[in-house]
Amino acid sequence: MKIRVLGSAAGGGFPQWNCNAPLSRAVREKRPGFLVRTQSSIAASSDGQGWAVFNASPDIREQIAAAPELQPASGGPLRHTPIKAVVLTNADVDHIAGLLSLREREPFVLYATSRVLKTLAANSIFNVLNPEVVERRELPLEGVTHLEGPDGPLGLTVETFTVPGKVALFLENDSDENFGTAPGDTIGIALSETQPQPRNGYDRTLYYVPGCATVTEDLKKRLDGGGCLMFDGTVFHDSEMADTGVGEKTGSRMGHMAISGPDGSLSALRGVDLKRRIFVHINNTNPILDPTSDAARAVAEAGWEIGYDGMELTL
Ligand code: MLT
Ligand code: MN
């Protein structure tokens, strides 16, 4: 199975269009080691021909432009795409707005949970993807789905599972104690080839969890022995948005656990045996974006990699 990180940043990207904080300035000024990052998405393929995209970021147009394998085949039909399916892990703007760029009557299959499908159905702008052309299929909150494109199976299987999270910011209801959050607002995905592969010590599964509010014992058990984890790397310090003066919200208020601290992901996932562990969905305030920072060093010492746009792996 081939995996490509299309976008490694959280909502806003890196640099964020209106951000003048030191990290965004550094990447805008092309300081060495600072990489431009587009918003949260990955792509996967079992045969290198048909691809599934996981989360449709507002940057999908430039992400496709940077990935020849996602472009219309040279010599192919006049309208063509190797993208046969799109799978959503929640209804956040950075994960659904790219659907609007996938219009033009191109068939693919759109997979999401019932809550997310309802959000799309309630926002008529998403009818630019005519459901007669882009079939919408419901993913279970917990269960196995063999992904299909319009022409049949993609050879990819996803196991979906709920993770603690929060309803999308634009769906928040301030009068509600938990902002309207319900179980299943955010899912994680275990992605593997449908055809069983030899284990090679670790399983050949990618665990894709770009948003997660806490690591539960269930999640740890599920990840143990995994071939690769791509995990929520939104913030390093829970309070870094306030600390850097760009906002007031904590990571936890946004449904994202911090990397550092006693309740952070480094600590929570330390005892879980994984072949590779990679942070994705990295916010533009996160100090790991500076490769010379103490934060970047701490992450590397704990065995984590920092995802970047165009990162490829084979599982
Ligand atoms: C999030 O991951 O919390 C959202 O993408 C924030 C946003 O709406 O940009
Ligand atoms: Mn996000």
Coordinates of C-alpha atoms and ligand atoms in Angstrom, one line a residue, residues 11-12 92-94 169 254 256 281, ligand 1:
G11 CA -6.7 24.4 9.6
G12 CA -5.1 27.5 8.2
D92 CA -14.1 20.3 10.0
V93 CA -13.6 23.0 7.4
D94 CA -10.1 21.9 6.7
L169 CA -16.2 24.8 15.0
M254 CA -10.6 22.7 20.1
H256 CA -7.0 18.4 20.1
H281 CA -2.5 18.1 11.3
Ligands
MLT1 C1 -9.7 21.9 14.0 O1 -9.1 20.9 13.6 O2 -10.0 22.1 15.2 C2 -10.3 22.8 13.0 O3 -9.8 22.5 11.7 C3 -10.2 24.2 13.3 C4 -10.6 25.1 12.2 O4 -11.8 25.2 11.9 O5 -9.7 25.6 11.5

